[in-house]
Amino acid sequence: MGLSVPAVAVLLVALLCLDPHGRVGSAPICAHGPSGCHVPSLADLFDRVIQHSARMHSLSNDLHSEFEQYFLPSKNHIGKTYRKCHTSNILTPNGKENAQKLAREELTEVILKLLMAWRDPLFQLHQSMAHQQDFNNFSSNKALEMGDMAHELRKGVEKVAEKMRVLGMLGNSVTGLSAAEAMLPLSDSREAMSDYELLYCFRRDSNKVQNYLKILKCRIVPEHDC
Amino acid sequence: MAAQKQRTERTAGKLVKFSLPVSDPSRGPHFTGCRSREQETFRCWWSAGIFQNLTEPGALRVFYRTKNALSEWQECPDYTHTVKNECYFNKTFTHIWTSYCIQLRSVRENITYDETCFTVENIVHPDPPIGLNWTLLNVSRSGLHFDILVRWAPPPSADVQTGWMSLVYQVQYRVRNASHWEMLDLESGTQQSIYGLHTDKEYEVRVRCKMSAFDNFGEFGDSILVHVAQIPSKESTFPMTLVLIFGVIGLVILLVLLIFSQQQRLMVIFLPPIPAPKIKGIDPELLKNGKLDQLNSLLSSQDMYKPDFYHEDPWVEFIQLDLDDPAEKNESSDTQHLLGLSRSGSSHVLNFKSDDDSGRASCYDPEIPNPEDLASLLPGHSGRGDNLPLVSRSSLSIPDLGVQQTSEVEETPIQTQPAVPSWVNMDFYAQVSDFTPAGGVVLSPGQLNSSPEKKKEEENEKKIQFQLVSDGAYTSENTARQLSAEVPPSPGPEQEYQTFPTQAVEGNLWNGEYLVSTSDSQIPYLLPEATPAPILPPVSDYTVVQEVDAQHSLLLNPPSSQPAICPHSPNKHLPAMPTMPMGYLTPDLLGNLTP
């Protein structure tokens, strides 16, 4: 045959275009519902979010320990200072029973409030840590990562809430996420908080978020022994 | 309650210190620790210390305060009755993520002996896991090692189902009664495998847990014992190894014997002898592939093996002809080239090719250069090419000579001829005008004052009053000038080099070599020559070789008017020379000349 390579290529393309069965099209992921592809269930979403929050908490714990190890070697200093975090105004359940007694919507709201309240302070923390010479790059990178994770976690929890609302698990009493933003507590002590205080507070709050998410999952997704 | 072991742990700045019941006796009343087992309740313990008068119950009281909106001190909600000096906070009074401060007071004296603060999640020490057991995974093929899988269950007090507490576990094992525990990595599941345990050894395994992202480990659970009996090894393996070892040894012995017996053959095979060259001194490859120059040098080097004739005939003079240096040869005359005179910096030396066997420089045996070369040196032939041959005189040091030239011609023709007046004015050939008894040759210079073109036309004879001394010696410039002053003034400073074996020379040596011993007899030859008028008689280009005397010196026939100066040799007589053009000798005539 005397056909040249370009001619063959043109033929092939023409065949592909003309033949409807040979056409390869792009379809949106999971556009056809559960039959099309695997849609993550609510349990899967919860698991992802919980894993994410666990990681965030672990990161905050590492940073806090580092800070304490290098800058505050003396023990028992906690007793001397009382830290009032800027999220102290948010009413959060202080125990397992309290959290279990709380309504799902409220619990979800609390979680979102907490995450929202930490958006700016984490950014500030990263900025101040990056500028200080005492912190090495590793620590300031951790702070940045922490901020990003908080942001992603908030997005994730919003998605979970959305899904719950779609599935009808959340009543309409939830006023919406915009209301959560409106209920940001104003703390006058925010300016006075040092890096260490921020780390301490975030460590505590990330633990709260993690536990609340676990409790929420246990209540929403029916599991054994929950 | 279980005995509390002394442990100091760093937890986020919290004081967590649990001492043995016999607490620090040197201190006064103080808290010995607070603990939470499940993050829902917690307890605190204290000790009276050295104040023994406060040991009765009720003497010391605990007050706490939460860092909430409430800021008033409250007393311990529950003093445990069964345990001494313990304060129990139940679920109602336990607030997670809340800072607590507790005080140890003596109400009677209204003294606060101790105070500490903490948050509950930082004092959580989970209970030990339960249900620790092990199963055998496999045993190694050798029967010496085995792997096990260890399983456990989380502590029942910890609520891991709801996720209130997320625990991580740590497994430790050791050989029984050893001092050092092997620690494995933290495991978030409830099982872990241990690899590489030795059979026939008894192992002890234990596990503990802590909350992830916190640092407080709980107590260890009960240890379990692991033991696997060693499976008796197969007996068949033993002879196998023996057979292998002996086989290898036998093989090695065989090889050694083989090598020693066939040593010669092996040597030939592995180390073949290098063939000697066939031709001594000549590489056959070079003969095939070598260039002409290399071959020439090679073959000429063969002459080194021949007896060196020329050492026996010291008077033989070589004139080598080199065909290079093409520049401005056309301008200079042939005589100049012959004498090897050079202008500033340029070394135009014309070399005659020497005949190896016929270069007899004497009166009788004329040194006959190749007629062709001679022809080429003629001015008429100067236009033949750009490459005028260079003449150099390479002679060997000879005691008594006819014509003696200095050696080192290649470099020193300049030096040999600087006394010759005016390079430009010298002809290619110089007429030998006289002989000294010592064998020196007195050459008469060509026309001194004329340009090369003129010289060709002129027939003026000039006399070059110099002798070329043997041994390659030079006179000093001073003496040369001195002597040149006596000589009819030839154009100027170029007439520097004149070899005169005078006494004056001796003191002015500058090359270390001595001149020919001064012989006064030479001087008379010079002086009469020096006296004549400044105008030098014209010297013809060529001179006829009359005869060769017994001493192998050339007897040249001066042209036309001049009488023959060659000493008369009684022994040899040349046949009468037919008239012929100046200086030309044809080969047949050459035959007439040779004695």
PDB file of C-alpha atoms in Angstrom, chain A residues 57-58 61 64-65 68-69 72-79 81-82 93-97 99-100 196 200 203-204 207-208 210-212 214-215 218 223-226, chain B residues 8-15 39-40 67-69 91 94-99 101 115-119 121-122 159 161-166 211-215:
ATOM      1  CA  HIS A  57      -5.436  17.543  66.337  1.00  0.00           C
ATOM      2  CA  SER A  58      -2.263  15.536  66.203  1.00  0.00           C
ATOM      3  CA  ASN A  61      -0.413  18.652  69.682  1.00  0.00           C
ATOM      4  CA  HIS A  64       2.235  22.714  71.190  1.00  0.00           C
ATOM      5  CA  SER A  65       4.744  20.247  72.577  1.00  0.00           C
ATOM      6  CA  GLU A  68       6.596  24.109  75.201  1.00  0.00           C
ATOM      7  CA  GLN A  69       9.797  22.176  74.984  1.00  0.00           C
ATOM      8  CA  LEU A  72       8.695  27.063  78.312  1.00  0.00           C
ATOM      9  CA  PRO A  73      10.794  24.441  79.956  1.00  0.00           C
ATOM     10  CA  SER A  74       9.438  24.934  83.402  1.00  0.00           C
ATOM     11  CA  LYS A  75       6.704  22.664  84.532  1.00  0.00           C
ATOM     12  CA  ASN A  76       3.608  23.516  86.316  1.00  0.00           C
ATOM     13  CA  HIS A  77       3.275  26.880  84.857  1.00  0.00           C
ATOM     14  CA  ILE A  78      -0.257  26.250  83.830  1.00  0.00           C
ATOM     15  CA  GLY A  79      -1.434  26.954  87.235  1.00  0.00           C
ATOM     16  CA  THR A  81      -1.836  31.595  84.112  1.00  0.00           C
ATOM     17  CA  TYR A  82      -5.382  31.210  83.160  1.00  0.00           C
ATOM     18  CA  PRO A  93     -20.699  20.463  75.709  1.00  0.00           C
ATOM     19  CA  ASN A  94     -18.122  19.601  78.297  1.00  0.00           C
ATOM     20  CA  GLY A  95     -18.577  15.907  78.514  1.00  0.00           C
ATOM     21  CA  LYS A  96     -19.662  12.879  76.679  1.00  0.00           C
ATOM     22  CA  GLU A  97     -23.169  12.840  78.046  1.00  0.00           C
ATOM     23  CA  ALA A  99     -22.532  16.017  73.832  1.00  0.00           C
ATOM     24  CA  GLN A 100     -24.773  13.056  73.382  1.00  0.00           C
ATOM     25  CA  TYR A 196       1.631  29.803  72.906  1.00  0.00           C
ATOM     26  CA  TYR A 200      -2.899  25.817  73.564  1.00  0.00           C
ATOM     27  CA  ARG A 203      -5.129  22.112  70.677  1.00  0.00           C
ATOM     28  CA  ARG A 204      -8.064  22.044  72.956  1.00  0.00           C
ATOM     29  CA  ASN A 207      -9.807  17.849  70.339  1.00  0.00           C
ATOM     30  CA  LYS A 208     -13.304  19.089  70.878  1.00  0.00           C
ATOM     31  CA  GLN A 210     -12.720  15.536  66.846  1.00  0.00           C
ATOM     32  CA  ASN A 211     -14.761  14.176  69.684  1.00  0.00           C
ATOM     33  CA  TYR A 212     -17.888  15.979  68.596  1.00  0.00           C
ATOM     34  CA  LYS A 214     -17.222  11.086  66.516  1.00  0.00           C
ATOM     35  CA  ILE A 215     -20.239  11.454  68.668  1.00  0.00           C
ATOM     36  CA  CYS A 218     -22.251   7.580  66.147  1.00  0.00           C
ATOM     37  CA  GLU A 223     -23.619   1.303  64.081  1.00  0.00           C
ATOM     38  CA  HIS A 224     -23.219  -1.395  66.606  1.00  0.00           C
ATOM     39  CA  ASP A 225     -22.561  -0.373  70.163  1.00  0.00           C
ATOM     40  CA  CYS A 226     -23.157   3.206  69.396  1.00  0.00           C
TER      41      CYS A 226
ATOM     42  CA  THR B   8       7.152  11.811  86.093  1.00  0.00           C
ATOM     43  CA  GLU B   9       5.622  12.647  82.813  1.00  0.00           C
ATOM     44  CA  ARG B  10       5.550  15.738  80.822  1.00  0.00           C
ATOM     45  CA  THR B  11       2.139  16.445  79.628  1.00  0.00           C
ATOM     46  CA  ALA B  12       1.462  19.774  78.169  1.00  0.00           C
ATOM     47  CA  GLY B  13       2.771  21.518  81.189  1.00  0.00           C
ATOM     48  CA  LYS B  14       0.596  19.694  83.580  1.00  0.00           C
ATOM     49  CA  LEU B  15       1.835  18.358  86.792  1.00  0.00           C
ATOM     50  CA  GLN B  39     -11.974  10.901  80.421  1.00  0.00           C
ATOM     51  CA  GLU B  40     -15.201  11.056  82.286  1.00  0.00           C
ATOM     52  CA  LYS B  67     -11.789  28.212  85.319  1.00  0.00           C
ATOM     53  CA  ASN B  68     -15.201  28.994  84.091  1.00  0.00           C
ATOM     54  CA  ALA B  69     -17.415  31.776  84.925  1.00  0.00           C
ATOM     55  CA  LYS B  91     -19.221  12.633  85.888  1.00  0.00           C
ATOM     56  CA  THR B  94     -15.906  16.449  85.570  1.00  0.00           C
ATOM     57  CA  HIS B  95     -15.727  18.920  82.778  1.00  0.00           C
ATOM     58  CA  ILE B  96     -13.538  18.114  79.911  1.00  0.00           C
ATOM     59  CA  TRP B  97     -11.638  20.833  78.211  1.00  0.00           C
ATOM     60  CA  THR B  98     -11.844  22.816  81.398  1.00  0.00           C
ATOM     61  CA  SER B  99      -9.051  23.955  83.598  1.00  0.00           C
ATOM     62  CA  CYS B 101      -7.269  24.142  90.059  1.00  0.00           C
ATOM     63  CA  GLU B 115      -2.151  23.976  94.672  1.00  0.00           C
ATOM     64  CA  THR B 116      -2.068  22.626  91.152  1.00  0.00           C
ATOM     65  CA  CYS B 117      -3.964  23.142  87.972  1.00  0.00           C
ATOM     66  CA  PHE B 118      -4.738  20.894  85.043  1.00  0.00           C
ATOM     67  CA  THR B 119      -7.236  20.002  82.407  1.00  0.00           C
ATOM     68  CA  GLU B 121      -7.894  15.415  79.008  1.00  0.00           C
ATOM     69  CA  ASN B 122      -4.263  15.889  79.955  1.00  0.00           C
ATOM     70  CA  ASP B 159     -15.477   4.176  75.398  1.00  0.00           C
ATOM     71  CA  GLN B 161     -17.090   2.485  70.344  1.00  0.00           C
ATOM     72  CA  THR B 162     -18.494   5.923  70.360  1.00  0.00           C
ATOM     73  CA  GLY B 163     -15.094   7.241  69.641  1.00  0.00           C
ATOM     74  CA  TRP B 164     -14.944   9.200  72.826  1.00  0.00           C
ATOM     75  CA  MET B 165     -11.463   7.857  73.303  1.00  0.00           C
ATOM     76  CA  SER B 166      -9.215   6.845  70.472  1.00  0.00           C
ATOM     77  CA  MET B 211      -4.863   8.270  73.988  1.00  0.00           C
ATOM     78  CA  SER B 212      -3.656   9.204  70.566  1.00  0.00           C
ATOM     79  CA  ALA B 213      -2.262  12.720  70.388  1.00  0.00           C
ATOM     80  CA  PHE B 214      -1.659  12.619  74.105  1.00  0.00           C
ATOM     81  CA  ASP B 215       1.338  11.432  75.992  1.00  0.00           C
TER      82      ASP B 215
END
